[in-house]
mmCIF file of C-alpha atoms in Angstrom:
data_model
loop_
_atom_site.group_PDB
_atom_site.id
_atom_site.type_symbol
_atom_site.label_atom_id
_atom_site.label_comp_id
_atom_site.label_asym_id
_atom_site.label_seq_id
_atom_site.Cartn_x
_atom_site.Cartn_y
_atom_site.Cartn_z
ATOM 1 C CA UNK A 1 4.126 29.159 -21.953
ATOM 2 C CA UNK A 2 1.697 26.438 -22.975
ATOM 3 C CA UNK A 3 -1.473 27.990 -21.522
ATOM 4 C CA UNK A 4 -0.717 31.330 -19.838
ATOM 5 C CA UNK A 5 -3.481 33.020 -17.870
ATOM 6 C CA UNK A 6 -3.017 36.800 -17.926
ATOM 7 C CA UNK A 7 -5.187 39.693 -16.746
ATOM 8 C CA UNK A 8 -4.973 42.960 -18.659
ATOM 9 C CA UNK A 9 -6.275 46.433 -17.797
ATOM 10 C CA UNK A 10 -6.318 49.375 -20.211
ATOM 11 C CA UNK A 11 -7.177 52.921 -19.107
ATOM 12 C CA UNK A 12 -7.833 55.780 -21.526
ATOM 13 C CA UNK A 13 -7.762 59.327 -20.150
ATOM 14 C CA UNK A 14 -9.647 62.288 -21.624
ATOM 15 C CA UNK A 15 -6.295 63.841 -22.518
ATOM 16 C CA UNK A 16 -5.668 60.958 -24.944
ATOM 17 C CA UNK A 17 -3.193 59.195 -22.667
ATOM 18 C CA UNK A 18 -3.459 55.383 -22.693
ATOM 19 C CA UNK A 19 -1.957 53.067 -20.035
ATOM 20 C CA UNK A 20 -1.555 49.303 -20.220
ATOM 21 C CA UNK A 21 -1.436 47.298 -16.978
ATOM 22 C CA UNK A 22 -0.794 43.542 -16.755
ATOM 23 C CA UNK A 23 -0.815 40.859 -14.075
ATOM 24 C CA UNK A 24 0.987 37.824 -15.593
ATOM 25 C CA UNK A 25 -0.210 35.611 -12.725
ATOM 26 C CA UNK A 26 -3.880 36.049 -13.644
ATOM 27 C CA UNK A 27 -4.685 37.974 -10.451
ATOM 28 C CA UNK A 28 -5.447 41.621 -9.752
ATOM 29 C CA UNK A 29 -1.915 42.848 -9.025
ATOM 30 C CA UNK A 30 -1.711 45.051 -12.100
ATOM 31 C CA UNK A 31 1.610 46.704 -12.924
ATOM 32 C CA UNK A 32 2.146 49.366 -15.572
ATOM 33 C CA UNK A 33 3.734 47.876 -18.698
ATOM 34 C CA UNK A 34 3.382 50.635 -21.298
ATOM 35 C CA UNK A 35 1.782 54.000 -21.994
ATOM 36 C CA UNK A 36 1.232 56.245 -24.998
ATOM 37 C CA UNK A 37 -0.840 59.068 -26.410
ATOM 38 C CA UNK A 38 -3.516 58.792 -29.093
ATOM 39 C CA UNK A 39 -5.957 61.700 -29.040
ATOM 40 C CA UNK A 40 -7.585 61.307 -32.449
ATOM 41 C CA UNK A 41 -10.226 58.944 -31.034
ATOM 42 C CA UNK A 42 -12.685 61.418 -29.551
ATOM 43 C CA UNK A 43 -15.368 59.264 -27.910
ATOM 44 C CA UNK A 44 -17.967 60.133 -25.310
ATOM 45 C CA UNK A 45 -19.215 56.628 -24.522
ATOM 46 C CA UNK A 46 -17.674 53.320 -23.453
ATOM 47 C CA UNK A 47 -16.999 50.504 -25.856
ATOM 48 C CA UNK A 48 -14.247 48.000 -26.488
ATOM 49 C CA UNK A 49 -13.253 45.058 -28.634
ATOM 50 C CA UNK A 50 -10.554 42.404 -28.863
ATOM 51 C CA UNK A 51 -8.296 41.771 -31.857
ATOM 52 C CA UNK A 52 -6.190 38.620 -31.925
ATOM 53 C CA UNK A 53 -3.208 38.247 -34.246
ATOM 54 C CA UNK A 54 -1.797 34.730 -34.357
ATOM 55 C CA UNK A 55 -0.191 32.065 -36.514
ATOM 56 C CA UNK A 56 -2.279 29.355 -38.178
ATOM 57 C CA UNK A 57 -1.187 26.809 -35.556
ATOM 58 C CA UNK A 58 -3.032 28.788 -32.875
ATOM 59 C CA UNK A 59 -6.440 29.035 -34.519
ATOM 60 C CA UNK A 60 -9.638 27.092 -33.768
ATOM 61 C CA UNK A 61 -10.569 28.495 -30.384
ATOM 62 C CA UNK A 62 -7.181 28.521 -28.668
ATOM 63 C CA UNK A 63 -7.866 31.975 -27.207
ATOM 64 C CA UNK A 64 -10.449 32.532 -24.482
ATOM 65 C CA UNK A 65 -11.521 35.717 -22.687
ATOM 66 C CA UNK A 66 -13.521 36.153 -19.498
ATOM 67 C CA UNK A 67 -14.344 38.688 -16.787
ATOM 68 C CA UNK A 68 -14.504 41.588 -19.258
ATOM 69 C CA UNK A 69 -15.468 45.058 -18.008
ATOM 70 C CA UNK A 70 -15.810 48.303 -19.955
ATOM 71 C CA UNK A 71 -16.832 51.494 -18.175
ATOM 72 C CA UNK A 72 -15.690 54.102 -15.670
ATOM 73 C CA UNK A 73 -12.387 53.381 -13.945
ATOM 74 C CA UNK A 74 -12.909 51.223 -10.855
ATOM 75 C CA UNK A 75 -10.878 52.710 -8.018
ATOM 76 C CA UNK A 76 -9.349 50.327 -5.457
ATOM 77 C CA UNK A 77 -9.656 51.921 -2.016
ATOM 78 C CA UNK A 78 -9.332 48.721 0.045
ATOM 79 C CA UNK A 79 -6.206 48.506 2.160
ATOM 80 C CA UNK A 80 -4.248 45.223 2.130
ATOM 81 C CA UNK A 81 -4.153 42.963 5.182
ATOM 82 C CA UNK A 82 -1.655 40.439 6.528
ATOM 83 C CA UNK A 83 -3.558 37.145 6.365
ATOM 84 C CA UNK A 84 -1.334 34.215 7.300
ATOM 85 C CA UNK A 85 2.150 32.966 8.055
ATOM 86 C CA UNK A 86 3.598 29.493 7.503
ATOM 87 C CA UNK A 87 6.959 28.139 8.689
ATOM 88 C CA UNK A 88 8.682 25.922 6.083
ATOM 89 C CA UNK A 89 11.750 25.468 8.309
ATOM 90 C CA UNK A 90 13.762 27.076 11.121
ATOM 91 C CA UNK A 91 15.051 30.030 9.049
ATOM 92 C CA UNK A 92 12.205 30.764 6.624
ATOM 93 C CA UNK A 93 8.708 32.212 6.724
ATOM 94 C CA UNK A 94 6.067 32.518 4.021
ATOM 95 C CA UNK A 95 3.619 35.349 4.640
ATOM 96 C CA UNK A 96 0.468 36.017 2.671
ATOM 97 C CA UNK A 97 -1.312 39.316 2.152
ATOM 98 C CA UNK A 98 -4.933 39.776 1.133
ATOM 99 C CA UNK A 99 -3.831 41.063 -2.296
ATOM 100 C CA UNK A 100 -0.769 41.699 -4.425
ATOM 101 C CA UNK A 101 1.918 43.955 -2.957
ATOM 102 C CA UNK A 102 4.244 46.328 -4.823
ATOM 103 C CA UNK A 103 7.559 44.637 -5.585
ATOM 104 C CA UNK A 104 9.576 47.429 -3.932
ATOM 105 C CA UNK A 105 7.686 46.988 -0.659
ATOM 106 C CA UNK A 106 7.462 43.200 -0.750
ATOM 107 C CA UNK A 107 11.249 42.907 -1.201
ATOM 108 C CA UNK A 108 12.141 45.515 1.467
ATOM 109 C CA UNK A 109 13.442 43.396 4.368
ATOM 110 C CA UNK A 110 13.254 46.375 6.740
ATOM 111 C CA UNK A 111 9.443 46.290 6.574
ATOM 112 C CA UNK A 112 9.346 42.944 8.437
ATOM 113 C CA UNK A 113 10.416 41.994 11.944
ATOM 114 C CA UNK A 114 10.229 38.976 14.265
ATOM 115 C CA UNK A 115 10.377 39.275 18.055
ATOM 116 C CA UNK A 116 12.305 37.206 20.638
ATOM 117 C CA UNK A 117 15.718 38.194 19.303
ATOM 118 C CA UNK A 118 15.206 37.219 15.641
ATOM 119 C CA UNK A 119 14.919 40.725 14.130
ATOM 120 C CA UNK A 120 14.789 41.614 10.436
ATOM 121 C CA UNK A 121 15.032 39.022 7.654
ATOM 122 C CA UNK A 122 18.193 38.937 5.554
ATOM 123 C CA UNK A 123 16.079 38.738 2.406
ATOM 124 C CA UNK A 124 12.478 39.154 1.278
ATOM 125 C CA UNK A 125 11.314 37.825 -2.083
ATOM 126 C CA UNK A 126 7.902 38.252 -3.656
ATOM 127 C CA UNK A 127 6.682 35.024 -5.223
ATOM 128 C CA UNK A 128 6.957 35.305 -9.031
ATOM 129 C CA UNK A 129 3.596 33.596 -9.578
ATOM 130 C CA UNK A 130 1.641 34.961 -6.604
ATOM 131 C CA UNK A 131 2.152 38.641 -5.812
ATOM 132 C CA UNK A 132 0.343 38.301 -2.463
ATOM 133 C CA UNK A 133 2.945 35.802 -1.177
ATOM 134 C CA UNK A 134 6.358 36.818 0.213
ATOM 135 C CA UNK A 135 9.211 34.467 1.175
ATOM 136 C CA UNK A 136 11.410 35.621 4.087
ATOM 137 C CA UNK A 137 14.834 34.274 5.077
ATOM 138 C CA UNK A 138 16.447 34.824 8.500
ATOM 139 C CA UNK A 139 20.014 34.356 9.708
ATOM 140 C CA UNK A 140 19.013 33.443 13.276
ATOM 141 C CA UNK A 141 17.126 30.119 13.486
ATOM 142 C CA UNK A 142 13.801 29.878 15.294
ATOM 143 C CA UNK A 143 13.868 27.737 18.416
ATOM 144 C CA UNK A 144 11.610 24.695 18.427
ATOM 145 C CA UNK A 145 8.332 25.039 20.384
ATOM 146 C CA UNK A 146 8.887 28.776 20.963
ATOM 147 C CA UNK A 147 6.180 31.377 20.310
ATOM 148 C CA UNK A 148 7.065 34.218 17.924
ATOM 149 C CA UNK A 149 5.318 37.122 16.187
ATOM 150 C CA UNK A 150 5.940 38.433 12.677
ATOM 151 C CA UNK A 151 5.192 42.139 12.114
ATOM 152 C CA UNK A 152 4.817 43.945 8.793
ATOM 153 C CA UNK A 153 4.265 47.636 8.111
ATOM 154 C CA UNK A 154 4.195 50.133 5.258
ATOM 155 C CA UNK A 155 3.309 47.718 2.463
ATOM 156 C CA UNK A 156 1.275 49.130 -0.436
ATOM 157 C CA UNK A 157 -0.969 47.439 -2.946
ATOM 158 C CA UNK A 158 -0.934 48.368 -6.632
ATOM 159 C CA UNK A 159 -3.376 51.233 -6.044
ATOM 160 C CA UNK A 160 -1.173 52.735 -3.320
ATOM 161 C CA UNK A 161 -3.342 51.655 -0.385
ATOM 162 C CA UNK A 162 -1.197 51.065 2.710
ATOM 163 C CA UNK A 163 -1.300 47.921 4.840
ATOM 164 C CA UNK A 164 -3.723 48.003 7.767
ATOM 165 C CA UNK A 165 -1.612 48.396 10.918
ATOM 166 C CA UNK A 166 -0.693 47.015 13.315
ATOM 167 C CA UNK A 167 -0.117 43.909 11.194
ATOM 168 C CA UNK A 168 1.170 41.152 13.472
ATOM 169 C CA UNK A 169 0.643 37.398 13.398
ATOM 170 C CA UNK A 170 1.798 34.692 15.832
ATOM 171 C CA UNK A 171 3.702 31.613 14.694
ATOM 172 C CA UNK A 172 5.590 28.706 16.193
ATOM 173 C CA UNK A 173 8.399 26.605 14.783
ATOM 174 C CA UNK A 174 8.381 22.930 15.644
ATOM 175 C CA UNK A 175 11.270 20.615 14.746
ATOM 176 C CA UNK A 176 9.610 17.472 13.433
ATOM 177 C CA UNK A 177 10.977 14.207 14.814
ATOM 178 C CA UNK A 178 10.726 10.667 13.557
ATOM 179 C CA UNK A 179 7.223 9.210 14.015
ATOM 180 C CA UNK A 180 5.668 12.574 14.857
ATOM 181 C CA UNK A 181 3.621 11.748 11.760
ATOM 182 C CA UNK A 182 2.763 8.111 11.131
ATOM 183 C CA UNK A 183 1.200 6.055 8.375
ATOM 184 C CA UNK A 184 -2.017 5.103 10.124
ATOM 185 C CA UNK A 185 -4.249 3.322 7.609
ATOM 186 C CA UNK A 186 -3.812 1.645 4.215
ATOM 187 C CA UNK A 187 -6.582 0.765 1.763
ATOM 188 C CA UNK A 188 -4.664 -1.422 -0.678
ATOM 189 C CA UNK A 189 -7.549 -3.498 -2.050
ATOM 190 C CA UNK A 190 -10.759 -1.437 -2.222
ATOM 191 C CA UNK A 191 -12.678 -3.877 -4.441
ATOM 192 C CA UNK A 192 -15.310 -5.140 -3.886
ATOM 193 C CA UNK A 193 -16.347 -2.117 -1.846
ATOM 194 C CA UNK A 194 -17.857 -2.691 1.584
ATOM 195 C CA UNK A 195 -19.101 0.828 2.245
ATOM 196 C CA UNK A 196 -16.389 3.262 1.165
ATOM 197 C CA UNK A 197 -15.712 4.697 -2.303
ATOM 198 C CA UNK A 198 -13.814 2.126 -4.331
ATOM 199 C CA UNK A 199 -10.402 3.807 -4.244
ATOM 200 C CA UNK A 200 -6.994 3.131 -2.743
ATOM 201 C CA UNK A 201 -5.691 5.515 -0.096
ATOM 202 C CA UNK A 202 -3.071 5.973 2.617
ATOM 203 C CA UNK A 203 -3.910 7.926 5.762
ATOM 204 C CA UNK A 204 -1.334 9.970 7.678
ATOM 205 C CA UNK A 205 -1.819 10.939 11.326
ATOM 206 C CA UNK A 206 -0.111 13.828 13.135
ATOM 207 C CA UNK A 207 0.633 12.694 16.695
ATOM 208 C CA UNK A 208 1.759 16.139 17.844
ATOM 209 C CA UNK A 209 -0.013 19.247 19.124
ATOM 210 C CA UNK A 210 1.469 21.299 16.274
ATOM 211 C CA UNK A 211 0.451 21.982 12.690
ATOM 212 C CA UNK A 212 3.213 20.583 10.465
ATOM 213 C CA UNK A 213 4.052 21.678 6.932
ATOM 214 C CA UNK A 214 4.602 18.792 4.506
ATOM 215 C CA UNK A 215 5.619 21.017 1.593
ATOM 216 C CA UNK A 216 8.316 19.330 -0.546
ATOM 217 C CA UNK A 217 8.238 16.158 1.551
ATOM 218 C CA UNK A 218 8.235 12.879 -0.371
ATOM 219 C CA UNK A 219 5.999 9.835 -0.142
ATOM 220 C CA UNK A 220 7.361 6.549 -1.464
ATOM 221 C CA UNK A 221 5.279 3.531 -2.470
ATOM 222 C CA UNK A 222 7.470 0.636 -3.591
ATOM 223 C CA UNK A 223 9.679 2.175 -6.285
ATOM 224 C CA UNK A 224 7.445 5.210 -6.910
ATOM 225 C CA UNK A 225 8.320 8.525 -5.247
ATOM 226 C CA UNK A 226 5.916 11.488 -5.204
ATOM 227 C CA UNK A 227 6.583 15.058 -4.103
ATOM 228 C CA UNK A 228 4.142 16.637 -1.669
ATOM 229 C CA UNK A 229 2.656 19.989 -2.757
ATOM 230 C CA UNK A 230 2.213 23.018 -0.477
ATOM 231 C CA UNK A 231 0.325 21.240 2.283
ATOM 232 C CA UNK A 232 0.092 21.090 6.075
ATOM 233 C CA UNK A 233 -1.325 18.471 8.395
ATOM 234 C CA UNK A 234 -3.239 19.797 11.383
ATOM 235 C CA UNK A 235 -2.265 19.111 14.987
ATOM 236 C CA UNK A 236 -3.638 15.674 15.954
ATOM 237 C CA UNK A 237 -5.148 15.610 12.465
ATOM 238 C CA UNK A 238 -5.363 13.262 9.508
ATOM 239 C CA UNK A 239 -4.441 13.551 5.839
ATOM 240 C CA UNK A 240 -5.573 11.210 3.059
ATOM 241 C CA UNK A 241 -3.176 10.464 0.182
ATOM 242 C CA UNK A 242 -4.936 9.233 -2.943
ATOM 243 C CA UNK A 243 -5.161 9.272 -6.738
ATOM 244 C CA UNK A 244 -6.617 12.449 -8.324
ATOM 245 C CA UNK A 245 -9.694 10.510 -9.463
ATOM 246 C CA UNK A 246 -10.451 9.685 -5.807
ATOM 247 C CA UNK A 247 -10.121 13.207 -4.439
ATOM 248 C CA UNK A 248 -13.782 14.212 -4.804
ATOM 249 C CA UNK A 249 -15.112 11.003 -3.234
ATOM 250 C CA UNK A 250 -12.593 10.733 -0.386
ATOM 251 C CA UNK A 251 -12.644 14.487 0.241
ATOM 252 C CA UNK A 252 -15.911 14.086 2.137
ATOM 253 C CA UNK A 253 -13.998 12.136 4.803
ATOM 254 C CA UNK A 254 -11.248 14.717 5.376
ATOM 255 C CA UNK A 255 -8.337 16.597 3.836
ATOM 256 C CA UNK A 256 -6.865 14.888 0.790
ATOM 257 C CA UNK A 257 -3.657 15.186 -1.247
ATOM 258 C CA UNK A 258 -4.017 13.635 -4.727
ATOM 259 C CA UNK A 259 -0.387 12.654 -5.327
ATOM 260 C CA UNK A 260 -0.621 8.885 -5.952
ATOM 261 C CA UNK A 261 -0.090 8.501 -9.697
ATOM 262 C CA UNK A 262 -1.862 5.196 -10.286
ATOM 263 C CA UNK A 263 -5.165 3.757 -9.095
ATOM 264 C CA UNK A 264 -3.369 0.464 -8.383
ATOM 265 C CA UNK A 265 -0.108 1.650 -6.790
ATOM 266 C CA UNK A 266 -0.820 -0.046 -3.457
ATOM 267 C CA UNK A 267 -0.284 -3.720 -4.225
ATOM 268 C CA UNK A 268 -2.681 -6.104 -2.494
ATOM 269 C CA UNK A 269 0.054 -8.455 -1.281
ATOM 270 C CA UNK A 270 2.072 -5.632 0.263
ATOM 271 C CA UNK A 271 4.821 -3.085 -0.338
ATOM 272 C CA UNK A 272 7.045 -0.539 1.424
ATOM 273 C CA UNK A 273 5.632 2.900 2.265
ATOM 274 C CA UNK A 274 7.911 5.743 3.407
ATOM 275 C CA UNK A 275 7.406 9.397 4.300
ATOM 276 C CA UNK A 276 10.476 11.672 4.266
ATOM 277 C CA UNK A 277 10.818 15.370 5.039
ATOM 278 C CA UNK A 278 12.226 17.915 2.589
ATOM 279 C CA UNK A 279 15.752 17.179 3.878
ATOM 280 C CA UNK A 280 15.250 13.490 2.959
ATOM 281 C CA UNK A 281 15.138 12.395 6.612
ATOM 282 C CA UNK A 282 12.852 9.426 7.265
ATOM 283 C CA UNK A 283 9.778 10.340 9.323
ATOM 284 C CA UNK A 284 7.720 7.157 9.147
ATOM 285 C CA UNK A 285 7.556 3.859 7.273
ATOM 286 C CA UNK A 286 5.354 0.781 6.955
ATOM 287 C CA UNK A 287 6.121 -2.508 5.184
ATOM 288 C CA UNK A 288 2.687 -4.119 5.075
ATOM 289 C CA UNK A 289 1.595 -7.420 3.568
ATOM 290 C CA UNK A 290 -1.691 -9.293 3.274
ATOM 291 C CA UNK A 291 -1.011 -11.387 6.408
ATOM 292 C CA UNK A 292 -1.694 -8.239 8.450
ATOM 293 C CA UNK A 293 -5.447 -8.663 7.959
ATOM 294 C CA UNK A 294 -5.133 -11.580 10.419
ATOM 295 C CA UNK A 295 -7.529 -14.554 10.086
ATOM 296 C CA UNK A 296 -10.549 -12.311 9.625
ATOM 297 C CA UNK A 297 -11.570 -13.202 6.081
ATOM 298 C CA UNK A 298 -11.150 -9.542 5.098
ATOM 299 C CA UNK A 299 -8.123 -9.893 2.834
ATOM 300 C CA UNK A 300 -10.239 -10.375 -0.303
ATOM 301 C CA UNK A 301 -10.982 -6.671 -0.697
ATOM 302 C CA UNK A 302 -13.032 -3.757 0.612
ATOM 303 C CA UNK A 303 -11.348 -3.567 4.022
ATOM 304 C CA UNK A 304 -8.460 -1.320 5.021
ATOM 305 C CA UNK A 305 -5.526 -2.122 7.261
ATOM 306 C CA UNK A 306 -5.593 0.049 10.405
ATOM 307 C CA UNK A 307 -2.873 0.759 12.941
ATOM 308 C CA UNK A 308 -3.937 -0.236 16.446
ATOM 309 C CA UNK A 309 -1.744 2.107 18.521
ATOM 310 C CA UNK A 310 -0.176 5.163 16.827
ATOM 311 C CA UNK A 311 2.239 5.430 19.764
ATOM 312 C CA UNK A 312 3.802 2.095 18.815
ATOM 313 C CA UNK A 313 4.653 2.555 15.125
ATOM 314 C CA UNK A 314 7.640 0.171 15.048
ATOM 315 C CA UNK A 315 5.668 -2.934 16.025
ATOM 316 C CA UNK A 316 4.605 -3.861 12.503
ATOM 317 C CA UNK A 317 2.422 -6.962 12.201
ATOM 318 C CA UNK A 318 1.395 -6.989 15.874
ATOM 319 C CA UNK A 319 0.161 -3.382 15.703
ATOM 320 C CA UNK A 320 -1.960 -3.657 12.542
ATOM 321 C CA UNK A 321 -5.170 -5.471 11.663
ATOM 322 C CA UNK A 322 -8.180 -5.265 9.376
ATOM 323 C CA UNK A 323 -10.629 -2.441 10.009
ATOM 324 C CA UNK A 324 -13.610 -3.189 12.246
ATOM 325 C CA UNK A 325 -15.711 -0.386 10.761
ATOM 326 C CA UNK A 326 -18.921 -1.383 8.995
ATOM 327 C CA UNK A 327 -17.769 0.845 6.133
ATOM 328 C CA UNK A 328 -14.566 -1.131 5.674
ATOM 329 C CA UNK A 329 -12.278 1.675 6.817
ATOM 330 C CA UNK A 330 -12.026 5.010 8.608
ATOM 331 C CA UNK A 331 -10.237 7.504 6.321
ATOM 332 C CA UNK A 332 -9.782 10.904 7.954
ATOM 333 C CA UNK A 333 -10.885 9.808 11.422
ATOM 334 C CA UNK A 334 -9.841 7.739 14.450
ATOM 335 C CA UNK A 335 -9.220 4.108 13.573
ATOM 336 C CA UNK A 336 -11.956 1.648 14.512
ATOM 337 C CA UNK A 337 -9.393 -0.698 16.111
ATOM 338 C CA UNK A 338 -7.536 1.963 18.092
ATOM 339 C CA UNK A 339 -6.478 0.927 21.600
ATOM 340 C CA UNK A 340 -3.391 0.919 23.762
ATOM 341 C CA UNK A 341 -0.905 -1.621 22.433
ATOM 342 C CA UNK A 342 2.484 -0.765 23.967
ATOM 343 C CA UNK A 343 5.758 -2.425 23.063
ATOM 344 C CA UNK A 344 6.611 -4.400 26.212
ATOM 345 C CA UNK A 345 9.532 -6.428 24.862
ATOM 346 C CA UNK A 346 13.103 -5.402 25.591
ATOM 347 C CA UNK A 347 15.445 -5.191 22.600
ATOM 348 C CA UNK A 348 17.892 -8.056 22.040
ATOM 349 C CA UNK A 349 21.277 -8.053 20.324
ATOM 350 C CA UNK A 350 21.078 -10.557 17.474
ATOM 351 C CA UNK A 351 24.200 -9.960 15.455
ATOM 352 C CA UNK A 352 27.573 -8.228 15.578
ATOM 353 C CA UNK A 353 29.831 -7.810 12.564
#
């Protein structure tokens, strides 16, 4: 690995027995890796040191050490807890414990159960990089908009402490439909700034009453496609997509996801924006251009484009205009131009081939 972060624990017993424990994820889920006996070192006090053996290419400060403790063995007596559950799709759950769980327990499918006729998972897999996270797979799909409960019991941490019971959490699966989430605001030309930080951004809005996971969804800007990280958008909430350099400044306005790779990806004259779920199904799209600012004199920079009515996402030009906010935009909050703007025109058949 290029820069592995590993936590190591060594225990020496008075009998001369030594045990080496390692957590390769950098956490506190130590697992026994090796043991041996060396009784010639008769010491009555605590001391330690670190010896590094390396090739010449790894010199000049390429090793760093932190959080070092030397003293009596610290005994873990805290029992693990079941903290959260997320629903990636209709047959999978991700559950998180308060600390790392023994592999044998984490992978025992019989220690988990879901009510309402779902039952035990067909498989349980501890995450290889996060020992407190377990991925569950079920053969019976969850029904959309139905309340369920996941129960877990008998799980032990690496010190043998057993999960606090009863451990049950509610969850709900919601089948996302097209335009449940919409592109709601676009800051394509942030310069010269009017009142906001001088960064591009795209705002998403969740029109539903359900939290929705966006993990492994894709966002497309022109010809660029970016993969969404582990991320959810809250019910009736907003999410700001931006460049990593903008995350600190725009984070004060709401939740951000720094996935846009360039500070000038959003062209001023317009481009196509698409959001697709992890199955590559289109959820929302916008094809904006600079005529959408309308004759407001705001197309020269510093003003965002805002959607007027989120319930009418197909209207395009007639449902977008320049922001009316004195700041130049409203990232992470209700649009300044929001009002009812329903589509009142009946569809017409223009072409048959």
